[in-house]
Tab-separated table of N, CA and C in Angstrom:
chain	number	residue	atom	x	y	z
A	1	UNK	N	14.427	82.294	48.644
A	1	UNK	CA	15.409	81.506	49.381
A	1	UNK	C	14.724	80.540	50.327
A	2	UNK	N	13.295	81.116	50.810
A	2	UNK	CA	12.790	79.834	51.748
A	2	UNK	C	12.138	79.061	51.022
A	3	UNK	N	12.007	78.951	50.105
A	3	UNK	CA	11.558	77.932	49.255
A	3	UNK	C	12.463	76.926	48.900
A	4	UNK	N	13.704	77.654	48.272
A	4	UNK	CA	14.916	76.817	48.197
A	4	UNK	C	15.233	75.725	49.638
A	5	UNK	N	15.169	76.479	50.479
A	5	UNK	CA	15.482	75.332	51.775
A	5	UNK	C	14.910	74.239	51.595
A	6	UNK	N	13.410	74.192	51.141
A	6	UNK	CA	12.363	72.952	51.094
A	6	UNK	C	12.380	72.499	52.530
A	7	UNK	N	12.349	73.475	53.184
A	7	UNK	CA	12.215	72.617	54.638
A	7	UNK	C	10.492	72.160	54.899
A	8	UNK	N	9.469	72.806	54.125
A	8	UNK	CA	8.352	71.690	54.454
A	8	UNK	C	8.645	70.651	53.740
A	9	UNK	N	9.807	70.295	53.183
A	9	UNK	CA	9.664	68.997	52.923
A	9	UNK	C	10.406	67.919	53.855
A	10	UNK	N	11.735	68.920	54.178
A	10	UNK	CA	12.981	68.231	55.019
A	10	UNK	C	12.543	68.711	56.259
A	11	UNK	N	11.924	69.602	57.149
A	11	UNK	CA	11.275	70.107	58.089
A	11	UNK	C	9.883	69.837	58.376
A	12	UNK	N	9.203	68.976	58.290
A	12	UNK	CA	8.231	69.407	57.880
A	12	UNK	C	6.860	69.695	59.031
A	13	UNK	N	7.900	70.263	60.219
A	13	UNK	CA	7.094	70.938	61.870
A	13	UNK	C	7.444	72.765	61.118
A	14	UNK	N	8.086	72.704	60.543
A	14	UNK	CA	8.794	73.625	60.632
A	14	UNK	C	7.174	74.568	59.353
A	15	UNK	N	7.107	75.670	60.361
A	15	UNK	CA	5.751	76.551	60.031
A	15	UNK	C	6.138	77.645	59.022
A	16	UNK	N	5.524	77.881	57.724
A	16	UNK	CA	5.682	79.096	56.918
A	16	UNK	C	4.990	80.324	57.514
A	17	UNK	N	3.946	80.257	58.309
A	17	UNK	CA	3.550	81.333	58.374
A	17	UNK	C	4.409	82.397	59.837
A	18	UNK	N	5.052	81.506	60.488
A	18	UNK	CA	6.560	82.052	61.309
A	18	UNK	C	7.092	83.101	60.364
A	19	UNK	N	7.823	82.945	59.336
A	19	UNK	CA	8.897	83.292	58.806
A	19	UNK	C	7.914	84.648	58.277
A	20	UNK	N	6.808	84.540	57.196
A	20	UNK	CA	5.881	85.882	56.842
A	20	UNK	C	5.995	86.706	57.670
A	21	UNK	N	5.378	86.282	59.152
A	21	UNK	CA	5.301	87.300	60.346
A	21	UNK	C	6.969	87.939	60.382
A	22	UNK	N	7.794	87.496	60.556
A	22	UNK	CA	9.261	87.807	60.871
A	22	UNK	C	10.140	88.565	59.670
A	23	UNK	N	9.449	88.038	58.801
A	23	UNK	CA	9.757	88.631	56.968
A	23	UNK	C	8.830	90.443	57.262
A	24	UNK	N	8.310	90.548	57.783
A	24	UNK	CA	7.594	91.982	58.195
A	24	UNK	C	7.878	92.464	59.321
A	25	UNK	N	8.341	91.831	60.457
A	25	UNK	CA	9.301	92.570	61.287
A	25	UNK	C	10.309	93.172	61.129
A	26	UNK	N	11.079	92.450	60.474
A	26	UNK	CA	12.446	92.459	59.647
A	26	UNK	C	12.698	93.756	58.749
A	27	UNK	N	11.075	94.008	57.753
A	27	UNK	CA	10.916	94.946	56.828
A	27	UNK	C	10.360	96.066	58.031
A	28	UNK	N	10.379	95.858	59.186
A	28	UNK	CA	9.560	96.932	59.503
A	28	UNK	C	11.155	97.966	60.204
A	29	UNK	N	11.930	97.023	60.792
A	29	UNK	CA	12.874	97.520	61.366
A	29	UNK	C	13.585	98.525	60.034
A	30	UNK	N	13.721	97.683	58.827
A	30	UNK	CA	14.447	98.599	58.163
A	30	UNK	C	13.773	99.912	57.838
A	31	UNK	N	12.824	99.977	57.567
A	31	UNK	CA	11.925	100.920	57.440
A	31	UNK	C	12.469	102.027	58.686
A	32	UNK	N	12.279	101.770	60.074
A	32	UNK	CA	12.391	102.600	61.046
A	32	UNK	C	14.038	102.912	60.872
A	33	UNK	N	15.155	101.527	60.649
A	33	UNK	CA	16.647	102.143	60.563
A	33	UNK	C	16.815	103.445	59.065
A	34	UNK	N	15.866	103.149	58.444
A	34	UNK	CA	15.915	104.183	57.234
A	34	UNK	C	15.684	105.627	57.785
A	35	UNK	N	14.372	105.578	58.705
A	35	UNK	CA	13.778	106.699	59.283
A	35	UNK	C	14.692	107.613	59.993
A	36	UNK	N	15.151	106.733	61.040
A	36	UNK	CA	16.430	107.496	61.852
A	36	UNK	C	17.747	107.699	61.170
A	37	UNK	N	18.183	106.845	60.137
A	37	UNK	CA	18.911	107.521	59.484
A	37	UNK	C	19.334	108.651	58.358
A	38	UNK	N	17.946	108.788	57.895
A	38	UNK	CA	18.151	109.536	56.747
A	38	UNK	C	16.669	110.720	56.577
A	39	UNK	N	15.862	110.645	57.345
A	39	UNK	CA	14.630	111.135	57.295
A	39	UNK	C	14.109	112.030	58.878
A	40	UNK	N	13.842	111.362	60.127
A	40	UNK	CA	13.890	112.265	60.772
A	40	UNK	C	14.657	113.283	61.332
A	41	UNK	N	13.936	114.435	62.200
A	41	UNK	CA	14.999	114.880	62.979
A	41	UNK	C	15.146	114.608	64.442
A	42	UNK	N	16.093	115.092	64.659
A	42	UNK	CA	16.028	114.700	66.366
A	42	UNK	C	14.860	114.639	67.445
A	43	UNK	N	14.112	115.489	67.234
A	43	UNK	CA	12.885	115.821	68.559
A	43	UNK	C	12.001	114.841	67.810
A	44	UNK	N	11.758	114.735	66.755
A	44	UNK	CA	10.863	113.271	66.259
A	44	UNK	C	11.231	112.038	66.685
A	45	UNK	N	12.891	112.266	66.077
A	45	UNK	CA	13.262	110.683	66.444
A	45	UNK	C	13.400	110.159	68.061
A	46	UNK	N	13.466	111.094	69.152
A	46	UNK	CA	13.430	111.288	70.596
A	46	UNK	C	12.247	110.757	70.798
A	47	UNK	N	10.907	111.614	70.112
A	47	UNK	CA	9.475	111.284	70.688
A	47	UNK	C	8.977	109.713	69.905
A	48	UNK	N	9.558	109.293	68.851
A	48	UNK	CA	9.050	107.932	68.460
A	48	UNK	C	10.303	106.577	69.460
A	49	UNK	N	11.341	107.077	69.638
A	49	UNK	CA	12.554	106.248	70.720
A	49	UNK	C	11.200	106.325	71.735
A	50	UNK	N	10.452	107.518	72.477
A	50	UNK	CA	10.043	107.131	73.810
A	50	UNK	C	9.038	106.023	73.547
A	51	UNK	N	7.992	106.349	72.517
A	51	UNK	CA	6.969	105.881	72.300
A	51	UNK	C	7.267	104.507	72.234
A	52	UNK	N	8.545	103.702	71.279
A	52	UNK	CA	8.479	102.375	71.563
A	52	UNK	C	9.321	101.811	72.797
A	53	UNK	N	9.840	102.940	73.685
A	53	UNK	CA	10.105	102.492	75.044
A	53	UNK	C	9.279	101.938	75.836
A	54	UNK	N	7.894	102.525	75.074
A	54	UNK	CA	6.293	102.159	76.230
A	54	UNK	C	5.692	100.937	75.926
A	55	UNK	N	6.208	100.543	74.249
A	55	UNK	CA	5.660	99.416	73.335
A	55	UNK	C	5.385	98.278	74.241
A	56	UNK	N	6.101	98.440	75.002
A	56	UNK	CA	5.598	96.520	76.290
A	56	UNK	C	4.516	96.751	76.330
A	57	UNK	N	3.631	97.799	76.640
A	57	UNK	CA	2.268	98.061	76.946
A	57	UNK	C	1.478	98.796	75.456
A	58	UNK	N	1.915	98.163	74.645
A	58	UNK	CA	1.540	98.728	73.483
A	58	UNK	C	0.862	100.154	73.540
A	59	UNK	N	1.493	101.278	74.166
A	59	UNK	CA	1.448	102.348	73.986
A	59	UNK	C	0.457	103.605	73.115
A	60	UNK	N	-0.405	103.330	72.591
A	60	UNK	CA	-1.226	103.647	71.351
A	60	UNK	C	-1.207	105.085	71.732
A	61	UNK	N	-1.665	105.606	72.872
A	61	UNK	CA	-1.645	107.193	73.309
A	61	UNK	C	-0.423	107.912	72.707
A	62	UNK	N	0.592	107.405	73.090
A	62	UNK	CA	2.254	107.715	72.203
A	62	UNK	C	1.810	108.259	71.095
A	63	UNK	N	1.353	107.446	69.817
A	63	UNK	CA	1.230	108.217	69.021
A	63	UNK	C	0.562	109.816	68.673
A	64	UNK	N	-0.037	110.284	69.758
A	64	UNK	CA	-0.915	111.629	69.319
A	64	UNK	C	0.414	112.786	69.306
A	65	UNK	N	1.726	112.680	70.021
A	65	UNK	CA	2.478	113.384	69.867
A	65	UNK	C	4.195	113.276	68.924
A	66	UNK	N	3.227	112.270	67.965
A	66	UNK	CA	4.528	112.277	66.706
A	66	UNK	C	3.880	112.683	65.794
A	67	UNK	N	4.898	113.400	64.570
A	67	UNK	CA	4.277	113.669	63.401
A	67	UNK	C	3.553	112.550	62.648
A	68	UNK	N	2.914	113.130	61.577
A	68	UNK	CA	2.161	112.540	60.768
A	68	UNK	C	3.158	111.178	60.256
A	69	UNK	N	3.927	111.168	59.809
A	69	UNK	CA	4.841	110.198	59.292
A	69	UNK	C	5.157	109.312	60.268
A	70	UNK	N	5.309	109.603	61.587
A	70	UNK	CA	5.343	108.872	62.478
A	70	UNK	C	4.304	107.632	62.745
A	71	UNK	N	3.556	108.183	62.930
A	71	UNK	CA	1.944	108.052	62.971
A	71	UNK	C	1.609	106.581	62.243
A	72	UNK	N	1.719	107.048	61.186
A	72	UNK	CA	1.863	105.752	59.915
A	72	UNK	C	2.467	104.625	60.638
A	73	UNK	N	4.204	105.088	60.930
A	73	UNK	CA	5.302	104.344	61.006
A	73	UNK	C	4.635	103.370	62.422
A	74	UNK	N	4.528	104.152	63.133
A	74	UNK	CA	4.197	103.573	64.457
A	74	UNK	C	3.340	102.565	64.835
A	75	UNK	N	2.200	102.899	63.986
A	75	UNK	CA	1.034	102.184	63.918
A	75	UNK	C	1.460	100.986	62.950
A	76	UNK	N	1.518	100.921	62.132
A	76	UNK	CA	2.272	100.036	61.449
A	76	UNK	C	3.071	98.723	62.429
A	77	UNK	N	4.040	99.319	62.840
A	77	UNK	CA	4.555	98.656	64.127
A	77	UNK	C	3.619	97.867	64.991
A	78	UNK	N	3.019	98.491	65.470
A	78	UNK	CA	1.972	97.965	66.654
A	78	UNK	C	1.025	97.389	66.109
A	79	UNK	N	0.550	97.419	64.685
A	79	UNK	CA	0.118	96.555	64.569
A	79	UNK	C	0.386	95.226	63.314
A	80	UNK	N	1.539	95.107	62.967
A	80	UNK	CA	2.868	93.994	62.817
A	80	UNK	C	3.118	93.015	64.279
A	81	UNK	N	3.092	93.545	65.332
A	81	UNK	CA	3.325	92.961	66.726
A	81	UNK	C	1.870	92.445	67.128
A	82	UNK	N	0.701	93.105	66.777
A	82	UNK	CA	-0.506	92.381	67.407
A	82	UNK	C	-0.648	91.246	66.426
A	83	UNK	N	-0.546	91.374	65.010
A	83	UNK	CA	-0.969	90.283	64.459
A	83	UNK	C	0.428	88.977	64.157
A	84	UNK	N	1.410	89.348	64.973
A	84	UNK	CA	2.212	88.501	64.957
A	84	UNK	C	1.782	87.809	66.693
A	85	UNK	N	1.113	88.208	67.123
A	85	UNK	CA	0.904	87.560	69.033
A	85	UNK	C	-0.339	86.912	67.987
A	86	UNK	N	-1.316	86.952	67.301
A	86	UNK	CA	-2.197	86.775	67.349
A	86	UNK	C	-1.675	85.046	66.464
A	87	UNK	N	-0.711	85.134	65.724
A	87	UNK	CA	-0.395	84.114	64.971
A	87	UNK	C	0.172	82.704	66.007
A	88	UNK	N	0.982	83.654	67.332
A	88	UNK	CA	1.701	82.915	67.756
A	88	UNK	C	0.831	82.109	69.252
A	89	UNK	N	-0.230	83.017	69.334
A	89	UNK	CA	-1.208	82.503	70.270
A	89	UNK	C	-2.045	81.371	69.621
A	90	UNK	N	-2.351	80.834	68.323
A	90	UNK	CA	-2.712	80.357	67.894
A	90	UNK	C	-2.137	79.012	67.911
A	91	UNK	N	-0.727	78.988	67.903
A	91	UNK	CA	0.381	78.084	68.347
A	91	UNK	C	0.816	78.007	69.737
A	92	UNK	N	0.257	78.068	70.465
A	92	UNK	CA	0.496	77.998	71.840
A	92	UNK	C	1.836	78.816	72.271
A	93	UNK	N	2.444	79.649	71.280
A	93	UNK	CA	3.541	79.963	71.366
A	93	UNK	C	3.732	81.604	71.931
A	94	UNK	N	2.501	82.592	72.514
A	94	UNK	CA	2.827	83.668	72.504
A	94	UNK	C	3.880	84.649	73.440
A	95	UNK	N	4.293	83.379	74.438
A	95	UNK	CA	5.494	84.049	75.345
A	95	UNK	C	6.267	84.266	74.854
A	96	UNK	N	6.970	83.938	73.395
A	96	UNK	CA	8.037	84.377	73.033
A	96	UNK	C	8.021	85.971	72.568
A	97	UNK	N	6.724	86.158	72.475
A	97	UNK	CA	6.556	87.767	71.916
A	97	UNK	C	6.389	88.533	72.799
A	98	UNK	N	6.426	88.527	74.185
A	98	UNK	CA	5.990	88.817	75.118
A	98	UNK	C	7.857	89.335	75.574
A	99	UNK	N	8.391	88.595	75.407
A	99	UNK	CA	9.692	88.025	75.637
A	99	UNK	C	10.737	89.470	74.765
A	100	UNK	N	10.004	89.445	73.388
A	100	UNK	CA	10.396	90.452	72.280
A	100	UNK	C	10.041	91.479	72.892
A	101	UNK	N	8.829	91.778	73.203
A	101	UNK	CA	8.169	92.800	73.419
A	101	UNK	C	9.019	94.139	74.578
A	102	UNK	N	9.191	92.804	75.461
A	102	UNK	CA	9.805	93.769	76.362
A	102	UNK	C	11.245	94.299	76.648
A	103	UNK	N	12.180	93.231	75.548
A	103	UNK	CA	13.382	93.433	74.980
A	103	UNK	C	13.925	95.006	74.176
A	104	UNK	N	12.000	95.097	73.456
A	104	UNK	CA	12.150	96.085	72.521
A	104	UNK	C	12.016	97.573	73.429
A	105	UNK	N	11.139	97.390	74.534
A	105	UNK	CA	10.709	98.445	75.749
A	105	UNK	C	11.997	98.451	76.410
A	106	UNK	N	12.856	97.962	76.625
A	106	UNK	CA	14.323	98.629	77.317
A	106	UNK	C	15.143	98.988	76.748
């Protein structure tokens, strides 16, 4: 479908590698709405809720007290968010993740 737009052609400020980064956020959330809905249990899903409560401060310690599956999940996460700051610092743009970041911590 983003091809169909042709917006580097009709856009052509308009950045592909934005949408990749956000195309894996996107997949990452569902991943976690899958988790809490159909896969963990409560005291997991409690201890991975705190862990990305801490995410403003990218939290990494968090993980030693989720399960193994967590673990994966989490990390995964955190690092989807570093290499999306790392894309957007590149673009002078990284306050907006900063912005996410701490949206996602409350």
């Amino acid at each position: 479908w983003w091809k169909d737009l042709d917006f580097s052609t009709k856009l052509p400020y308009a950045r592909d590698r934005i949408v990749d980064q956000m195309t894996k956020l996107i997949y990452m959330t569902s991943i976690i709405d899958d988790t809490f809905d159909a896969y963990g249990i409560f005291e997991e899903l409690k201890l991975f809720t705190e862990a990305v409560q801490r995410f403003k401060i990218f939290y990494i310690g968090a993980m030693d007290k989720l399960p193994e599956y967590m673990k994966i999940l989490y990390k995964a996460l955190l690092d989807t968010y570093n290499e999306i700051e790392q894309v957007l610092a590149k673009e002078g743009r990284s306050s907006y993740l900063r912005y996410d970041k701490e949206k996602v911590g409350n």
